[in-house]
Amino acid sequence: MNVQAYLMFNGRTEEALAFYTQAVGAEVTALMRFGEAPEPPPPGMVPEGWNEKVMHASFRVGAAELMASDGCQSDAAGFAGVSLALSVATTQEAETRFAALSEGGQVTMPLGPTFFAPAFGSLVDRFGVSWLVVVVAS
């Protein structure tokens, strides 16, 4: 059994994938657009003009495989109640990744030392995805 996060970017998936590639070294492993589907969607399911939007994508961050889509609703609500935890080996890497992910977003807890880790911080990125960045104490 396997559980994976499936992120809905409401028309901004391509931008998000480019951002995560730069910010955390993501690698896109699959991408299919609505216009490439072997069968057309039911009438009214996909917003008008979304043929070039991303129907499904998979991307890897480290060993984690995530999935993404523009979804079928251009005005759907953002993320709530879920955070992606990014565990890194060094404080320097945490600082680099935290700064990159927070660009255009909002820091909810500045990165700094805690009782449980050499560095920990949280943020919401420019796409509304909540991230926890932590240095894994060895």
PDB file of N, CA, C and O in Angstrom, residues 100-130:
ATOM      1  N   ALA A 100      13.999  29.595  -0.825  1.00  0.00           N
ATOM      2  CA  ALA A 100      13.441  29.393  -2.164  1.00  0.00           C
ATOM      3  C   ALA A 100      11.931  29.166  -2.109  1.00  0.00           C
ATOM      4  O   ALA A 100      11.180  29.774  -2.881  1.00  0.00           O
ATOM      5  N   LEU A 101      11.481  28.317  -1.199  1.00  0.00           N
ATOM      6  CA  LEU A 101      10.049  28.027  -1.095  1.00  0.00           C
ATOM      7  C   LEU A 101       9.247  29.237  -0.618  1.00  0.00           C
ATOM      8  O   LEU A 101       8.094  29.417  -1.016  1.00  0.00           O
ATOM      9  N   SER A 102       9.826  30.061   0.222  1.00  0.00           N
ATOM     10  CA  SER A 102       9.078  31.196   0.771  1.00  0.00           C
ATOM     11  C   SER A 102       9.031  32.395  -0.177  1.00  0.00           C
ATOM     12  O   SER A 102       8.253  33.327   0.047  1.00  0.00           O
ATOM     13  N   GLU A 103       9.807  32.361  -1.262  1.00  0.00           N
ATOM     14  CA  GLU A 103       9.791  33.466  -2.220  1.00  0.00           C
ATOM     15  C   GLU A 103       8.394  33.623  -2.814  1.00  0.00           C
ATOM     16  O   GLU A 103       7.858  32.712  -3.438  1.00  0.00           O
ATOM     17  N   GLY A 104       7.780  34.762  -2.573  1.00  0.00           N
ATOM     18  CA  GLY A 104       6.423  35.008  -3.052  1.00  0.00           C
ATOM     19  C   GLY A 104       5.357  34.401  -2.159  1.00  0.00           C
ATOM     20  O   GLY A 104       4.166  34.503  -2.463  1.00  0.00           O
ATOM     21  N   GLY A 105       5.759  33.758  -1.075  1.00  0.00           N
ATOM     22  CA  GLY A 105       4.808  33.140  -0.148  1.00  0.00           C
ATOM     23  C   GLY A 105       4.804  33.872   1.184  1.00  0.00           C
ATOM     24  O   GLY A 105       5.146  35.057   1.256  1.00  0.00           O
ATOM     25  N   GLN A 106       4.457  33.153   2.241  1.00  0.00           N
ATOM     26  CA  GLN A 106       4.379  33.750   3.575  1.00  0.00           C
ATOM     27  C   GLN A 106       5.015  32.824   4.608  1.00  0.00           C
ATOM     28  O   GLN A 106       4.630  31.658   4.722  1.00  0.00           O
ATOM     29  N   VAL A 107       5.978  33.337   5.343  1.00  0.00           N
ATOM     30  CA  VAL A 107       6.605  32.573   6.422  1.00  0.00           C
ATOM     31  C   VAL A 107       5.653  32.569   7.607  1.00  0.00           C
ATOM     32  O   VAL A 107       5.196  33.628   8.051  1.00  0.00           O
ATOM     33  N   THR A 108       5.333  31.385   8.114  1.00  0.00           N
ATOM     34  CA  THR A 108       4.449  31.274   9.272  1.00  0.00           C
ATOM     35  C   THR A 108       5.231  31.019  10.561  1.00  0.00           C
ATOM     36  O   THR A 108       4.733  31.295  11.642  1.00  0.00           O
ATOM     37  N   MET A 109       6.438  30.495  10.431  1.00  0.00           N
ATOM     38  CA  MET A 109       7.374  30.352  11.550  1.00  0.00           C
ATOM     39  C   MET A 109       8.776  30.443  10.965  1.00  0.00           C
ATOM     40  O   MET A 109       9.160  29.602  10.155  1.00  0.00           O
ATOM     41  N   PRO A 110       9.535  31.465  11.342  1.00  0.00           N
ATOM     42  CA  PRO A 110      10.878  31.603  10.775  1.00  0.00           C
ATOM     43  C   PRO A 110      11.735  30.373  11.060  1.00  0.00           C
ATOM     44  O   PRO A 110      11.595  29.724  12.098  1.00  0.00           O
ATOM     45  N   LEU A 111      12.617  30.077  10.132  1.00  0.00           N
ATOM     46  CA  LEU A 111      13.530  28.955  10.296  1.00  0.00           C
ATOM     47  C   LEU A 111      14.503  29.264  11.424  1.00  0.00           C
ATOM     48  O   LEU A 111      15.116  30.330  11.448  1.00  0.00           O
ATOM     49  N   GLY A 112      14.628  28.328  12.354  1.00  0.00           N
ATOM     50  CA  GLY A 112      15.552  28.523  13.470  1.00  0.00           C
ATOM     51  C   GLY A 112      15.688  27.256  14.289  1.00  0.00           C
ATOM     52  O   GLY A 112      14.974  26.273  14.064  1.00  0.00           O
ATOM     53  N   PRO A 113      16.620  27.278  15.238  1.00  0.00           N
ATOM     54  CA  PRO A 113      16.827  26.094  16.077  1.00  0.00           C
ATOM     55  C   PRO A 113      15.636  25.871  17.011  1.00  0.00           C
ATOM     56  O   PRO A 113      14.985  26.819  17.451  1.00  0.00           O
ATOM     57  N   THR A 114      15.355  24.597  17.270  1.00  0.00           N
ATOM     58  CA  THR A 114      14.295  24.219  18.206  1.00  0.00           C
ATOM     59  C   THR A 114      14.819  23.118  19.119  1.00  0.00           C
ATOM     60  O   THR A 114      15.913  22.598  18.908  1.00  0.00           O
ATOM     61  N   PHE A 115      14.021  22.740  20.083  1.00  0.00           N
ATOM     62  CA  PHE A 115      14.430  21.660  20.984  1.00  0.00           C
ATOM     63  C   PHE A 115      14.501  20.316  20.267  1.00  0.00           C
ATOM     64  O   PHE A 115      15.169  19.407  20.729  1.00  0.00           O
ATOM     65  N   PHE A 116      13.823  20.183  19.133  1.00  0.00           N
ATOM     66  CA  PHE A 116      13.780  18.894  18.449  1.00  0.00           C
ATOM     67  C   PHE A 116      14.602  18.833  17.169  1.00  0.00           C
ATOM     68  O   PHE A 116      14.725  17.767  16.577  1.00  0.00           O
ATOM     69  N   ALA A 117      15.150  19.966  16.735  1.00  0.00           N
ATOM     70  CA  ALA A 117      15.916  19.960  15.489  1.00  0.00           C
ATOM     71  C   ALA A 117      16.875  21.142  15.446  1.00  0.00           C
ATOM     72  O   ALA A 117      16.581  22.195  16.017  1.00  0.00           O
ATOM     73  N   PRO A 118      18.004  20.989  14.773  1.00  0.00           N
ATOM     74  CA  PRO A 118      18.932  22.118  14.608  1.00  0.00           C
ATOM     75  C   PRO A 118      18.290  23.302  13.886  1.00  0.00           C
ATOM     76  O   PRO A 118      18.668  24.447  14.111  1.00  0.00           O
ATOM     77  N   ALA A 119      17.299  23.024  13.032  1.00  0.00           N
ATOM     78  CA  ALA A 119      16.547  24.085  12.362  1.00  0.00           C
ATOM     79  C   ALA A 119      15.182  23.563  11.951  1.00  0.00           C
ATOM     80  O   ALA A 119      15.054  22.433  11.477  1.00  0.00           O
ATOM     81  N   PHE A 120      14.172  24.398  12.147  1.00  0.00           N
ATOM     82  CA  PHE A 120      12.803  24.089  11.754  1.00  0.00           C
ATOM     83  C   PHE A 120      12.096  25.400  11.436  1.00  0.00           C
ATOM     84  O   PHE A 120      12.315  26.410  12.094  1.00  0.00           O
ATOM     85  N   GLY A 121      11.251  25.373  10.413  1.00  0.00           N
ATOM     86  CA  GLY A 121      10.428  26.533  10.085  1.00  0.00           C
ATOM     87  C   GLY A 121       9.261  26.113   9.224  1.00  0.00           C
ATOM     88  O   GLY A 121       9.247  25.010   8.671  1.00  0.00           O
ATOM     89  N   SER A 122       8.278  26.983   9.125  1.00  0.00           N
ATOM     90  CA  SER A 122       7.118  26.670   8.301  1.00  0.00           C
ATOM     91  C   SER A 122       6.743  27.872   7.443  1.00  0.00           C
ATOM     92  O   SER A 122       7.033  29.022   7.788  1.00  0.00           O
ATOM     93  N   LEU A 123       6.105  27.569   6.323  1.00  0.00           N
ATOM     94  CA  LEU A 123       5.716  28.627   5.389  1.00  0.00           C
ATOM     95  C   LEU A 123       4.580  28.136   4.516  1.00  0.00           C
ATOM     96  O   LEU A 123       4.303  26.938   4.447  1.00  0.00           O
ATOM     97  N   VAL A 124       3.940  29.080   3.865  1.00  0.00           N
ATOM     98  CA  VAL A 124       2.960  28.779   2.829  1.00  0.00           C
ATOM     99  C   VAL A 124       3.537  29.373   1.557  1.00  0.00           C
ATOM    100  O   VAL A 124       3.846  30.562   1.504  1.00  0.00           O
ATOM    101  N   ASP A 125       3.723  28.526   0.529  1.00  0.00           N
ATOM    102  CA  ASP A 125       4.362  29.026  -0.696  1.00  0.00           C
ATOM    103  C   ASP A 125       3.387  29.834  -1.549  1.00  0.00           C
ATOM    104  O   ASP A 125       2.211  29.992  -1.192  1.00  0.00           O
ATOM    105  N   ARG A 126       3.863  30.353  -2.651  1.00  0.00           N
ATOM    106  CA  ARG A 126       3.057  31.229  -3.512  1.00  0.00           C
ATOM    107  C   ARG A 126       1.837  30.545  -4.116  1.00  0.00           C
ATOM    108  O   ARG A 126       0.960  31.201  -4.651  1.00  0.00           O
ATOM    109  N   PHE A 127       1.768  29.217  -4.012  1.00  0.00           N
ATOM    110  CA  PHE A 127       0.633  28.466  -4.545  1.00  0.00           C
ATOM    111  C   PHE A 127      -0.360  28.070  -3.453  1.00  0.00           C
ATOM    112  O   PHE A 127      -1.331  27.388  -3.716  1.00  0.00           O
ATOM    113  N   GLY A 128      -0.062  28.442  -2.206  1.00  0.00           N
ATOM    114  CA  GLY A 128      -0.934  28.096  -1.093  1.00  0.00           C
ATOM    115  C   GLY A 128      -0.618  26.775  -0.436  1.00  0.00           C
ATOM    116  O   GLY A 128      -1.355  26.319   0.426  1.00  0.00           O
ATOM    117  N   VAL A 129       0.497  26.140  -0.821  1.00  0.00           N
ATOM    118  CA  VAL A 129       0.893  24.866  -0.224  1.00  0.00           C
ATOM    119  C   VAL A 129       1.689  25.142   1.055  1.00  0.00           C
ATOM    120  O   VAL A 129       2.626  25.938   1.054  1.00  0.00           O
ATOM    121  N   SER A 130       1.301  24.499   2.132  1.00  0.00           N
ATOM    122  CA  SER A 130       1.982  24.637   3.414  1.00  0.00           C
ATOM    123  C   SER A 130       3.175  23.678   3.472  1.00  0.00           C
ATOM    124  O   SER A 130       3.039  22.498   3.140  1.00  0.00           O
TER     125      SER A 130
END
